[in-house]
Tab-separated table of C-alpha atoms in Angstrom:
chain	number	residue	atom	x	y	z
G	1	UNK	CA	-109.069	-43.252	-72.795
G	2	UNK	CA	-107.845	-46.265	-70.413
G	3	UNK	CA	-108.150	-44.125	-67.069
G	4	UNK	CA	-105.143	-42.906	-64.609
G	5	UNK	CA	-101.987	-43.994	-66.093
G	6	UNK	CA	-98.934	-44.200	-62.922
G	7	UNK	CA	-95.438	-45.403	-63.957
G	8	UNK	CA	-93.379	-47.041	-62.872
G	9	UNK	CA	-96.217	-49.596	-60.934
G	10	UNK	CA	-92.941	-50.957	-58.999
G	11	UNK	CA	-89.971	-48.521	-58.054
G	12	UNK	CA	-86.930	-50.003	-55.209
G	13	UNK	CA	-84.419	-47.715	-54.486
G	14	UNK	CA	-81.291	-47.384	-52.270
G	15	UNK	CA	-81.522	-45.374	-49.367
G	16	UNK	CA	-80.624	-41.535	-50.652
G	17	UNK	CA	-81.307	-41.884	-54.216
G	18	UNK	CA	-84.017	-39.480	-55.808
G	19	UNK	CA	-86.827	-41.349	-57.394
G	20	UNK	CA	-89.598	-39.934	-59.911
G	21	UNK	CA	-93.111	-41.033	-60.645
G	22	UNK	CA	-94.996	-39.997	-63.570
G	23	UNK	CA	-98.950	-39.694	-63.646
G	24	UNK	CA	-100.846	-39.121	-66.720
G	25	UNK	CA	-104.746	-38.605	-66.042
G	26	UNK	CA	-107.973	-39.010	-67.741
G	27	UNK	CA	-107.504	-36.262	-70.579
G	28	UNK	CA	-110.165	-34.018	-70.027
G	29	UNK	CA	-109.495	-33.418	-66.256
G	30	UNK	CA	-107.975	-30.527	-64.916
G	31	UNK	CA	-107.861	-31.426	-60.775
G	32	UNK	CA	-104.556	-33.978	-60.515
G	33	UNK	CA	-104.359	-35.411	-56.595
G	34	UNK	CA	-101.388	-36.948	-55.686
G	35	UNK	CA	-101.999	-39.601	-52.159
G	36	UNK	CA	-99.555	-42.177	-50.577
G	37	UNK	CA	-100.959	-45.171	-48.998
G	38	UNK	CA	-98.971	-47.678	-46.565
G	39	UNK	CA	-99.914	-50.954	-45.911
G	40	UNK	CA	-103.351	-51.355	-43.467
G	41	UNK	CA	-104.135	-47.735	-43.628
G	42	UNK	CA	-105.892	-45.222	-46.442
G	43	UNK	CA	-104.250	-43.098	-49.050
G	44	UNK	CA	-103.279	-40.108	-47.311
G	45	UNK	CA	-103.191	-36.799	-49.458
G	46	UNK	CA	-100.367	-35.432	-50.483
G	47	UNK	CA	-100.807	-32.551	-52.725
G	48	UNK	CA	-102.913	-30.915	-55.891
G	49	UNK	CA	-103.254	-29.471	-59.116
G	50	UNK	CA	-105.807	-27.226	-60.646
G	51	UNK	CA	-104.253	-27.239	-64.719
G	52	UNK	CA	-100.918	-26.547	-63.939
G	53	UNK	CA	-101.324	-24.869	-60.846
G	54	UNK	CA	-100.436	-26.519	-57.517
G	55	UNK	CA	-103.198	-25.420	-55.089
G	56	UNK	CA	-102.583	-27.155	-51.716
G	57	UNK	CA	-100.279	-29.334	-50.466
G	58	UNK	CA	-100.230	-31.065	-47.479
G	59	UNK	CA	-97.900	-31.094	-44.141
G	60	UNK	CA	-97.190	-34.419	-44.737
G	61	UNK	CA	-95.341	-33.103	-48.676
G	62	UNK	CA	-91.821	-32.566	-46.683
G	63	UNK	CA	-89.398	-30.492	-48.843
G	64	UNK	CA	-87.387	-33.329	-50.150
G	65	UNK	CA	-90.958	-33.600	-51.788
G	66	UNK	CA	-91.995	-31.892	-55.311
G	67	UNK	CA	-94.586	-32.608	-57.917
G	68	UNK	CA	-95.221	-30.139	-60.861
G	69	UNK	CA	-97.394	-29.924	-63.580
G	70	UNK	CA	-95.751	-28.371	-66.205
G	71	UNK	CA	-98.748	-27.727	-69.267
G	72	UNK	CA	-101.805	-28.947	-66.833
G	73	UNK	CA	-101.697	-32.010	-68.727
G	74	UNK	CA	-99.257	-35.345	-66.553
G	75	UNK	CA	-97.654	-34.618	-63.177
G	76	UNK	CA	-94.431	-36.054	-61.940
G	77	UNK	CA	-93.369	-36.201	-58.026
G	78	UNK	CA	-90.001	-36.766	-57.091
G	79	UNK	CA	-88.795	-37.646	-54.117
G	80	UNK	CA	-84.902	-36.276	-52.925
G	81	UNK	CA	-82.230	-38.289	-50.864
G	82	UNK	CA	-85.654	-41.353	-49.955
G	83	UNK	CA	-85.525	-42.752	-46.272
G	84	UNK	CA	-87.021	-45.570	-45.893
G	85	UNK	CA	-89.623	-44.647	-44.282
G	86	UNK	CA	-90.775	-43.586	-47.808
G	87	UNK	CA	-91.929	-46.995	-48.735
G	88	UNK	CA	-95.190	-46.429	-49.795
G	89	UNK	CA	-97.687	-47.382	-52.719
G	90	UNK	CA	-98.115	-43.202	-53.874
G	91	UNK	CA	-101.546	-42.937	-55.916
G	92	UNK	CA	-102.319	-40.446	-58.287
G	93	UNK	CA	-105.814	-39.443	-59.121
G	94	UNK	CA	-108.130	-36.604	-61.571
G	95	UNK	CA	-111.313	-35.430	-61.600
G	96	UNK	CA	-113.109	-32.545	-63.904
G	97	UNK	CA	-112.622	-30.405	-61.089
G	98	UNK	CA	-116.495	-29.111	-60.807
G	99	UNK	CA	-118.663	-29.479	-57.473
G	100	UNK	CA	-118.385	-32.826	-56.136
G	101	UNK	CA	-117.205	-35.015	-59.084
G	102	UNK	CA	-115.745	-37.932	-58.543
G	103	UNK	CA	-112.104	-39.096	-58.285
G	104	UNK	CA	-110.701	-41.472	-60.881
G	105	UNK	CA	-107.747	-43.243	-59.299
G	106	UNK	CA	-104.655	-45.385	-60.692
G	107	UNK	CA	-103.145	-48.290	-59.992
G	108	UNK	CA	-100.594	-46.149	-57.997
G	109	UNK	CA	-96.770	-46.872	-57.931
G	110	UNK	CA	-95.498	-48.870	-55.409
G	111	UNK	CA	-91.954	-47.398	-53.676
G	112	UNK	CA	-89.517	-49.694	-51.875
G	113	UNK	CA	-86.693	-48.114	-50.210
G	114	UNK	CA	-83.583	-50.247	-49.473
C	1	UNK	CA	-112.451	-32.231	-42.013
C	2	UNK	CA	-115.296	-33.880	-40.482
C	3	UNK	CA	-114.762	-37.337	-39.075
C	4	UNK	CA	-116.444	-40.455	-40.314
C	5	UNK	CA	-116.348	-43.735	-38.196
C	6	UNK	CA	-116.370	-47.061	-40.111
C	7	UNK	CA	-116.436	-50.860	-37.857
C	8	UNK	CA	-112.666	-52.067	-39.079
C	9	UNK	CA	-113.890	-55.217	-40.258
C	10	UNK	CA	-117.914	-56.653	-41.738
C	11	UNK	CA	-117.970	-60.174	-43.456
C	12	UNK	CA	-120.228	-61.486	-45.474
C	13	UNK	CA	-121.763	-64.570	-47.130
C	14	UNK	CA	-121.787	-64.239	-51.109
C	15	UNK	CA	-125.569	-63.543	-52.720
C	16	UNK	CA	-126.138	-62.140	-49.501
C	17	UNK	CA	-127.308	-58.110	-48.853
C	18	UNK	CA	-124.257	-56.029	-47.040
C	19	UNK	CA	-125.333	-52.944	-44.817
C	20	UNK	CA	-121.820	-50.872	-44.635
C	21	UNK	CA	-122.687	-48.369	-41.774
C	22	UNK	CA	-120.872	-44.905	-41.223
C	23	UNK	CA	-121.108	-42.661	-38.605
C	24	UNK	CA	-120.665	-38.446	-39.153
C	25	UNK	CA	-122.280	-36.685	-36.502
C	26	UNK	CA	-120.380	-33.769	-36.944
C	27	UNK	CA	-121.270	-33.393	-40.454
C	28	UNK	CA	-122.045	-29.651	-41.723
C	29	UNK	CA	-125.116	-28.967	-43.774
C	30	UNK	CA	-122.881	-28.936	-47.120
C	31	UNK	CA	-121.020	-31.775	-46.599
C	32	UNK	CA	-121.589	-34.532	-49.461
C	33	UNK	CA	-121.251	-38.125	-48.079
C	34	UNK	CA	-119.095	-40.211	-50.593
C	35	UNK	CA	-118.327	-43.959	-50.764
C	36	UNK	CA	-115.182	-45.702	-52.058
C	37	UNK	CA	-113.593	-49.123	-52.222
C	38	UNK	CA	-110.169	-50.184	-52.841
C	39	UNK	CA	-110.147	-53.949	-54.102
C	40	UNK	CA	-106.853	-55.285	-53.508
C	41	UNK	CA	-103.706	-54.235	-55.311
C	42	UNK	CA	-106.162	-51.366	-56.909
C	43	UNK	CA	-106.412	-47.666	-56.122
C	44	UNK	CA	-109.620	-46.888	-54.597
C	45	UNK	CA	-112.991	-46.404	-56.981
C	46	UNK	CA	-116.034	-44.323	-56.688
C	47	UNK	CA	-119.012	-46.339	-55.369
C	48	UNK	CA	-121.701	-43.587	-54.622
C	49	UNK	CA	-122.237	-39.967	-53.300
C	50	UNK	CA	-125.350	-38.046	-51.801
C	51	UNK	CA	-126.316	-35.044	-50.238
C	52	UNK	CA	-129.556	-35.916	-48.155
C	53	UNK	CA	-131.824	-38.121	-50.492
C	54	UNK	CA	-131.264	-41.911	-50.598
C	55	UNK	CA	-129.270	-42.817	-53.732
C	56	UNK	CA	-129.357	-45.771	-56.160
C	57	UNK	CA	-126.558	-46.735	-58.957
C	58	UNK	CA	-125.554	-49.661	-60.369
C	59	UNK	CA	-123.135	-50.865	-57.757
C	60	UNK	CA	-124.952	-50.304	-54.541
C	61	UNK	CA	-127.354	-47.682	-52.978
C	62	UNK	CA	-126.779	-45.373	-50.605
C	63	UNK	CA	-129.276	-44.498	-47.223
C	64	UNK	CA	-128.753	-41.273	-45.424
C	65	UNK	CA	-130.487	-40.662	-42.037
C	66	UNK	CA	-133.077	-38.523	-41.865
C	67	UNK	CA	-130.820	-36.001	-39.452
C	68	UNK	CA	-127.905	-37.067	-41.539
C	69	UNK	CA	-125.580	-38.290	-38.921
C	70	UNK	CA	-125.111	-41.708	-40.081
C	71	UNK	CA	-125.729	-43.179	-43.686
C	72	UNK	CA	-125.325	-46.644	-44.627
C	73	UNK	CA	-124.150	-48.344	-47.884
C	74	UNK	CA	-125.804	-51.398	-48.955
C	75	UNK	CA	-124.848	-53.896	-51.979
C	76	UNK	CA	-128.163	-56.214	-52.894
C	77	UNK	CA	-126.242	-58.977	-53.755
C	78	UNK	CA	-122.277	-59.592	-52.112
C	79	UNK	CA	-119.802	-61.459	-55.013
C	80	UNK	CA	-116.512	-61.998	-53.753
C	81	UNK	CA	-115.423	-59.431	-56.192
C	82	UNK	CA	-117.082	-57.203	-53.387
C	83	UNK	CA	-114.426	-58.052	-51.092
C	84	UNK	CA	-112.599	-54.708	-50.754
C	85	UNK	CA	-112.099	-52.090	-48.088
C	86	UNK	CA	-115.160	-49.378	-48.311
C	87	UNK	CA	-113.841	-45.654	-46.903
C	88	UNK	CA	-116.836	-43.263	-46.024
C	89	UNK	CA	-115.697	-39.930	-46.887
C	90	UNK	CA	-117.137	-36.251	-45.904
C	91	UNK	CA	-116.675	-34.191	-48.858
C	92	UNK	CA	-117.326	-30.306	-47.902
C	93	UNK	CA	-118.263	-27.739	-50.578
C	94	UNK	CA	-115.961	-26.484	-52.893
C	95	UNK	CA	-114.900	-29.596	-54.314
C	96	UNK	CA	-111.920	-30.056	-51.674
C	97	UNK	CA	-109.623	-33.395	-51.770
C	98	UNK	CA	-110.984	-36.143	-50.547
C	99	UNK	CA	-109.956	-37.352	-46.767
C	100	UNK	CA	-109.540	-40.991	-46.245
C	101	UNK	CA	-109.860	-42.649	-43.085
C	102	UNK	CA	-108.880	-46.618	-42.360
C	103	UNK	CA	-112.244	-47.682	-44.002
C	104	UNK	CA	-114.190	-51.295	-43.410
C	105	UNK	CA	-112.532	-54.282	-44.674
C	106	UNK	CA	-115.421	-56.436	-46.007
C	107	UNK	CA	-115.104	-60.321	-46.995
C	108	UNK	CA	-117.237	-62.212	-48.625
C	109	UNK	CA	-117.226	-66.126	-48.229
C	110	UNK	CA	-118.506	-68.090	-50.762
């Protein structure tokens, strides 16, 4: 297993197009966190999985915001009719799920809205 | 979430010991203290976590405070592939998402 797969690493976009990311994580891990990151500041969280179940998601996640998780296995987030203020490197990251494990991250995707 | 506070910047001379301090004074009895870096153009990787014993891996150790307001994360030996930002992260029980803050930007001069 290489880790936290994230594709596309590089997504621009026009203003009002829908983009979607795909993460694929470690294998054996069923928590899937989904975090966006802008430049000089940490990855803010987003959302979460539990298998296929989506378990919290943040204030930030606006509603032209989804992510599923269709067989608990890769997530996808797609983003609806992007502003720019969108531009953002969006991270995706597993872990096993039990007490206090730690978070295996991708390389994230990297959103540029035009 | 409980708050951490990091200093926004450290620097450091390679070969050289690094103390990363964090503060958490309002940190609840079942909060685990974590430590991650983010090297540049990377997402962020686990460095360390502890409850309230002093911790040793093989990328750095970790020193909580005896009242566990403040812990400190120290690499033996800086490389410039040290040279990332280091978030200190309050991690409360139940094995909740982690909460990033702005983290210390270390650099490492040769």
């Amino acid at each position: 297993d290489t880790g936290v797969s994230q594709d596309p690493r590089h997504k621009i976009t026009k203003r009002g197009q829908n983009v979607t990311f795909r993460c694929d994580p470690i294998s054996e891990h069923n928590r899937l966190y989904w975090y966006r990151q802008t430049l000089g500041q940490g990855p803010e969280f987003l959302t979460y999985f539990q298998n296929e179940a989506q378990l919290e998601k943040s204030r930030l996640l606006s509603d032209r915001f989804s992510a599923e998780r269709p067989k608990g296995s890769f997530s996808t987030l797609e983003i609806q009719r992007t502003e720019q203020g969108d531009s953002a490197m969006y991270l995706c990251a597993s872990s096993i799920g039990t007490y206090n494990t730690e978070a295996f991250f991708g390389q994230g995707t990297r959103l540029t809205v035009v | 979430d409980a708050k951490t506070t990091q200093p926004n910047s450290m620097e450091s001379n390679e070969e050289e010991p690094v103390h990363l301090p964090c503060n958490h004074s309002t940190i609840s009895g079942t909060d685990y203290i974590h430590w991650y870096r983010q090297l540049p153009s990377q997402g962020p990787e686990y460095v360390i976590h502890g409850l309230t014993s002093n911790v040793n891996n093989r990328m750095a150790s970790l020193a909580i405070a005896e009242d566990r307001k403040s812990s400190t994360l120290i690499l033996h030996r800086a490389t410039l592939r040290d040279a990332a930002v280091y978030y200190c992260i309050l991690s409360p029980t139940g094995n909740t998402p982690l909460v990033f803050g702005k983290g210390t930007r270390l650099s490492v001069i040769a």
